[in-house]
Amino acid sequence: QVQLVESGGGLVQAGASLRLSCTASGRTASGRTFNSYNMGWFRQAPGKEREFVARISWAVGNTDYGDSVKGRFTISRDNAKNTLYLQMNSLKPEDTAVYYCAAATSNSRSFYDYWGQGTQVTVSS
C-alpha cells in the first residue's frame, strides 16, 4: 500500500510564502515506488469543488500548473527522499484551502489513485 502524508500548512498573511511537503511510503501491488509515480497537488476550499494546483511527471519531471497559481507556485520532487514539494509564494487569501497531494501509480498514470489526508493553508488579508 502507498501512504502519502502532507505537512507544512499553516496560517500566514497575504504575500507570505509556505512550502508544503508530501512524503510517500510503501509500494504498489506491482512493486512501484515513489520515483515511478506521477504526482500532483490539489486543493479544496470550503463550499468549493476540488481544484487542480500542480503536477509533476515521474520520468523527466515535466510540470503543469493551474491558471490561478501559475507564476507563484512551484512543484518539485526529491526521489531520493520520496518527497514531493509545493513552494507557494505571494500567497493570497483565495489560496486558503486544504491542500492534498496525490499519486498516479497505474501503468497509464492517467488518474490519481492514492491521496493524502490534506494540510490546511490559511491566508489572512
PDB file of C-alpha atoms in Angstrom:
ATOM      1  CA  GLN A   1       0.000   0.000   0.000  1.00  0.00           C
ATOM      2  CA  VAL A   2       1.042   3.559  -0.681  1.00  0.00           C
ATOM      3  CA  GLN A   3       0.760   6.176   2.046  1.00  0.00           C
ATOM      4  CA  LEU A   4       1.049   9.913   1.472  1.00  0.00           C
ATOM      5  CA  VAL A   5       1.491  12.369   4.329  1.00  0.00           C
ATOM      6  CA  GLU A   6       1.364  16.124   3.796  1.00  0.00           C
ATOM      7  CA  SER A   7       2.916  18.708   6.074  1.00  0.00           C
ATOM      8  CA  GLY A   8       3.869  22.370   6.088  1.00  0.00           C
ATOM      9  CA  GLY A   9       0.489  24.033   6.145  1.00  0.00           C
ATOM     10  CA  GLY A  10      -0.342  26.897   8.457  1.00  0.00           C
ATOM     11  CA  LEU A  11      -1.676  30.400   8.921  1.00  0.00           C
ATOM     12  CA  VAL A  12       0.150  33.182   7.095  1.00  0.00           C
ATOM     13  CA  GLN A  13      -0.500  36.721   5.952  1.00  0.00           C
ATOM     14  CA  ALA A  14      -1.098  37.671   2.353  1.00  0.00           C
ATOM     15  CA  GLY A  15       2.152  37.969   0.443  1.00  0.00           C
ATOM     16  CA  ALA A  16       3.951  35.370   2.530  1.00  0.00           C
ATOM     17  CA  SER A  17       5.388  32.054   1.410  1.00  0.00           C
ATOM     18  CA  LEU A  18       4.918  28.475   2.511  1.00  0.00           C
ATOM     19  CA  ARG A  19       6.403  25.190   1.414  1.00  0.00           C
ATOM     20  CA  LEU A  20       4.277  22.088   1.580  1.00  0.00           C
ATOM     21  CA  SER A  21       5.784  18.620   1.677  1.00  0.00           C
ATOM     22  CA  CYS A  22       4.291  15.239   0.891  1.00  0.00           C
ATOM     23  CA  THR A  23       6.226  12.160   1.932  1.00  0.00           C
ATOM     24  CA  ALA A  24       5.422   8.830   0.360  1.00  0.00           C
ATOM     25  CA  SER A  25       5.953   5.395   1.828  1.00  0.00           C
ATOM     26  CA  GLY A  26       5.111   1.847   0.839  1.00  0.00           C
ATOM     27  CA  ARG A  27       4.736   0.475  -2.673  1.00  0.00           C
ATOM     28  CA  THR A  28       2.003  -0.578  -5.034  1.00  0.00           C
ATOM     29  CA  ALA A  29       0.890  -4.170  -5.512  1.00  0.00           C
ATOM     30  CA  SER A  30       3.111  -4.297  -8.583  1.00  0.00           C
ATOM     31  CA  GLY A  31       6.088  -3.044  -6.602  1.00  0.00           C
ATOM     32  CA  ARG A  32       6.235   0.527  -7.842  1.00  0.00           C
ATOM     33  CA  THR A  33       7.609   3.174  -5.521  1.00  0.00           C
ATOM     34  CA  PHE A  34       7.618   6.969  -5.405  1.00  0.00           C
ATOM     35  CA  ASN A  35      10.117   7.580  -8.172  1.00  0.00           C
ATOM     36  CA  SER A  36       7.764   5.974 -10.700  1.00  0.00           C
ATOM     37  CA  TYR A  37       4.590   7.879  -9.740  1.00  0.00           C
ATOM     38  CA  ASN A  38       3.205  10.945 -11.413  1.00  0.00           C
ATOM     39  CA  MET A  39       2.415  13.288  -8.532  1.00  0.00           C
ATOM     40  CA  GLY A  40       0.013  16.159  -8.090  1.00  0.00           C
ATOM     41  CA  TRP A  41      -1.232  18.791  -5.691  1.00  0.00           C
ATOM     42  CA  PHE A  42      -4.905  19.660  -5.363  1.00  0.00           C
ATOM     43  CA  ARG A  43      -6.815  21.941  -3.032  1.00  0.00           C
ATOM     44  CA  GLN A  44     -10.340  22.329  -1.782  1.00  0.00           C
ATOM     45  CA  ALA A  45     -11.792  25.404  -0.151  1.00  0.00           C
ATOM     46  CA  PRO A  46     -14.975  25.269   1.951  1.00  0.00           C
ATOM     47  CA  GLY A  47     -18.037  25.051  -0.242  1.00  0.00           C
ATOM     48  CA  LYS A  48     -15.995  24.671  -3.414  1.00  0.00           C
ATOM     49  CA  GLU A  49     -15.020  21.787  -5.644  1.00  0.00           C
ATOM     50  CA  ARG A  50     -11.568  20.292  -5.535  1.00  0.00           C
ATOM     51  CA  GLU A  51      -9.188  22.252  -7.739  1.00  0.00           C
ATOM     52  CA  PHE A  52      -6.067  21.132  -9.593  1.00  0.00           C
ATOM     53  CA  VAL A  53      -2.983  23.030  -8.442  1.00  0.00           C
ATOM     54  CA  ALA A  54       0.089  21.408  -9.993  1.00  0.00           C
ATOM     55  CA  ARG A  55       1.543  18.132 -11.213  1.00  0.00           C
ATOM     56  CA  ILE A  56       4.924  16.665 -11.988  1.00  0.00           C
ATOM     57  CA  SER A  57       5.738  13.634 -14.088  1.00  0.00           C
ATOM     58  CA  TRP A  58       7.750  10.692 -12.876  1.00  0.00           C
ATOM     59  CA  ALA A  59      10.284  10.317 -15.688  1.00  0.00           C
ATOM     60  CA  VAL A  60      11.592  13.734 -16.702  1.00  0.00           C
ATOM     61  CA  GLY A  61       9.857  15.926 -14.162  1.00  0.00           C
ATOM     62  CA  ASN A  62       7.602  17.794 -16.553  1.00  0.00           C
ATOM     63  CA  THR A  63       5.372  20.204 -14.662  1.00  0.00           C
ATOM     64  CA  ASP A  64       1.971  21.766 -15.181  1.00  0.00           C
ATOM     65  CA  TYR A  65       0.031  24.319 -13.131  1.00  0.00           C
ATOM     66  CA  GLY A  66      -3.474  25.563 -12.626  1.00  0.00           C
ATOM     67  CA  ASP A  67      -4.084  29.025 -14.013  1.00  0.00           C
ATOM     68  CA  SER A  68      -4.711  30.523 -10.577  1.00  0.00           C
ATOM     69  CA  VAL A  69      -1.246  29.596  -9.291  1.00  0.00           C
ATOM     70  CA  LYS A  70       0.976  29.958 -12.350  1.00  0.00           C
ATOM     71  CA  GLY A  71       3.994  32.108 -11.655  1.00  0.00           C
ATOM     72  CA  ARG A  72       3.522  31.883  -7.871  1.00  0.00           C
ATOM     73  CA  PHE A  73       3.713  28.160  -7.031  1.00  0.00           C
ATOM     74  CA  THR A  74       6.428  25.669  -7.911  1.00  0.00           C
ATOM     75  CA  ILE A  75       6.108  21.900  -7.709  1.00  0.00           C
ATOM     76  CA  SER A  76       9.198  19.743  -7.312  1.00  0.00           C
ATOM     77  CA  ARG A  77      10.211  16.309  -6.131  1.00  0.00           C
ATOM     78  CA  ASP A  78      13.151  14.644  -4.460  1.00  0.00           C
ATOM     79  CA  ASN A  79      13.041  10.986  -5.385  1.00  0.00           C
ATOM     80  CA  ALA A  80      15.895  10.148  -3.009  1.00  0.00           C
ATOM     81  CA  LYS A  81      13.724  11.396  -0.137  1.00  0.00           C
ATOM     82  CA  ASN A  82      10.405  10.103  -1.512  1.00  0.00           C
ATOM     83  CA  THR A  83       9.089  13.619  -1.096  1.00  0.00           C
ATOM     84  CA  LEU A  84       7.003  15.983  -3.181  1.00  0.00           C
ATOM     85  CA  TYR A  85       7.072  19.719  -2.565  1.00  0.00           C
ATOM     86  CA  LEU A  86       4.930  22.728  -3.325  1.00  0.00           C
ATOM     87  CA  GLN A  87       6.618  26.090  -2.898  1.00  0.00           C
ATOM     88  CA  MET A  88       3.933  28.724  -2.585  1.00  0.00           C
ATOM     89  CA  ASN A  89       4.923  32.371  -2.927  1.00  0.00           C
ATOM     90  CA  SER A  90       2.917  35.596  -2.933  1.00  0.00           C
ATOM     91  CA  LEU A  91       0.057  33.877  -1.172  1.00  0.00           C
ATOM     92  CA  LYS A  92      -3.400  35.377  -1.457  1.00  0.00           C
ATOM     93  CA  PRO A  93      -6.491  34.928   0.746  1.00  0.00           C
ATOM     94  CA  GLU A  94      -8.088  32.993  -2.120  1.00  0.00           C
ATOM     95  CA  ASP A  95      -5.348  30.363  -1.742  1.00  0.00           C
ATOM     96  CA  THR A  96      -6.931  29.350   1.564  1.00  0.00           C
ATOM     97  CA  ALA A  97      -7.859  25.678   1.316  1.00  0.00           C
ATOM     98  CA  VAL A  98      -6.975  22.173   2.370  1.00  0.00           C
ATOM     99  CA  TYR A  99      -4.126  21.025   0.153  1.00  0.00           C
ATOM    100  CA  TYR A 100      -3.840  17.383  -0.860  1.00  0.00           C
ATOM    101  CA  CYS A 101      -1.083  15.507  -2.601  1.00  0.00           C
ATOM    102  CA  ALA A 102      -1.945  12.610  -4.844  1.00  0.00           C
ATOM    103  CA  ALA A 103      -0.118   9.839  -6.657  1.00  0.00           C
ATOM    104  CA  ALA A 104      -0.873   8.294 -10.031  1.00  0.00           C
ATOM    105  CA  THR A 105       0.652   4.833  -9.863  1.00  0.00           C
ATOM    106  CA  SER A 106      -1.042   2.744 -12.543  1.00  0.00           C
ATOM    107  CA  ASN A 107       0.582   1.717 -15.820  1.00  0.00           C
ATOM    108  CA  SER A 108      -1.050   4.637 -17.600  1.00  0.00           C
ATOM    109  CA  ARG A 109      -0.515   7.027 -14.671  1.00  0.00           C
ATOM    110  CA  SER A 110      -3.616   8.768 -16.011  1.00  0.00           C
ATOM    111  CA  PHE A 111      -5.562   9.020 -12.768  1.00  0.00           C
ATOM    112  CA  TYR A 112      -4.701   9.633  -9.142  1.00  0.00           C
ATOM    113  CA  ASP A 113      -5.304   6.516  -7.087  1.00  0.00           C
ATOM    114  CA  TYR A 114      -3.705   7.474  -3.778  1.00  0.00           C
ATOM    115  CA  TRP A 115      -4.374  10.606  -1.751  1.00  0.00           C
ATOM    116  CA  GLY A 116      -3.007  12.142   1.400  1.00  0.00           C
ATOM    117  CA  GLN A 117      -5.098  13.365   4.296  1.00  0.00           C
ATOM    118  CA  GLY A 118      -4.531  17.038   3.492  1.00  0.00           C
ATOM    119  CA  THR A 119      -2.936  20.012   5.181  1.00  0.00           C
ATOM    120  CA  GLN A 120      -4.704  23.296   5.906  1.00  0.00           C
ATOM    121  CA  VAL A 121      -3.382  26.527   4.442  1.00  0.00           C
ATOM    122  CA  THR A 122      -4.987  29.742   5.646  1.00  0.00           C
ATOM    123  CA  VAL A 123      -4.000  33.116   4.220  1.00  0.00           C
ATOM    124  CA  SER A 124      -5.221  36.196   6.050  1.00  0.00           C
ATOM    125  CA  SER A 125      -5.670  39.563   4.374  1.00  0.00           C
TER     126      SER A 125
END
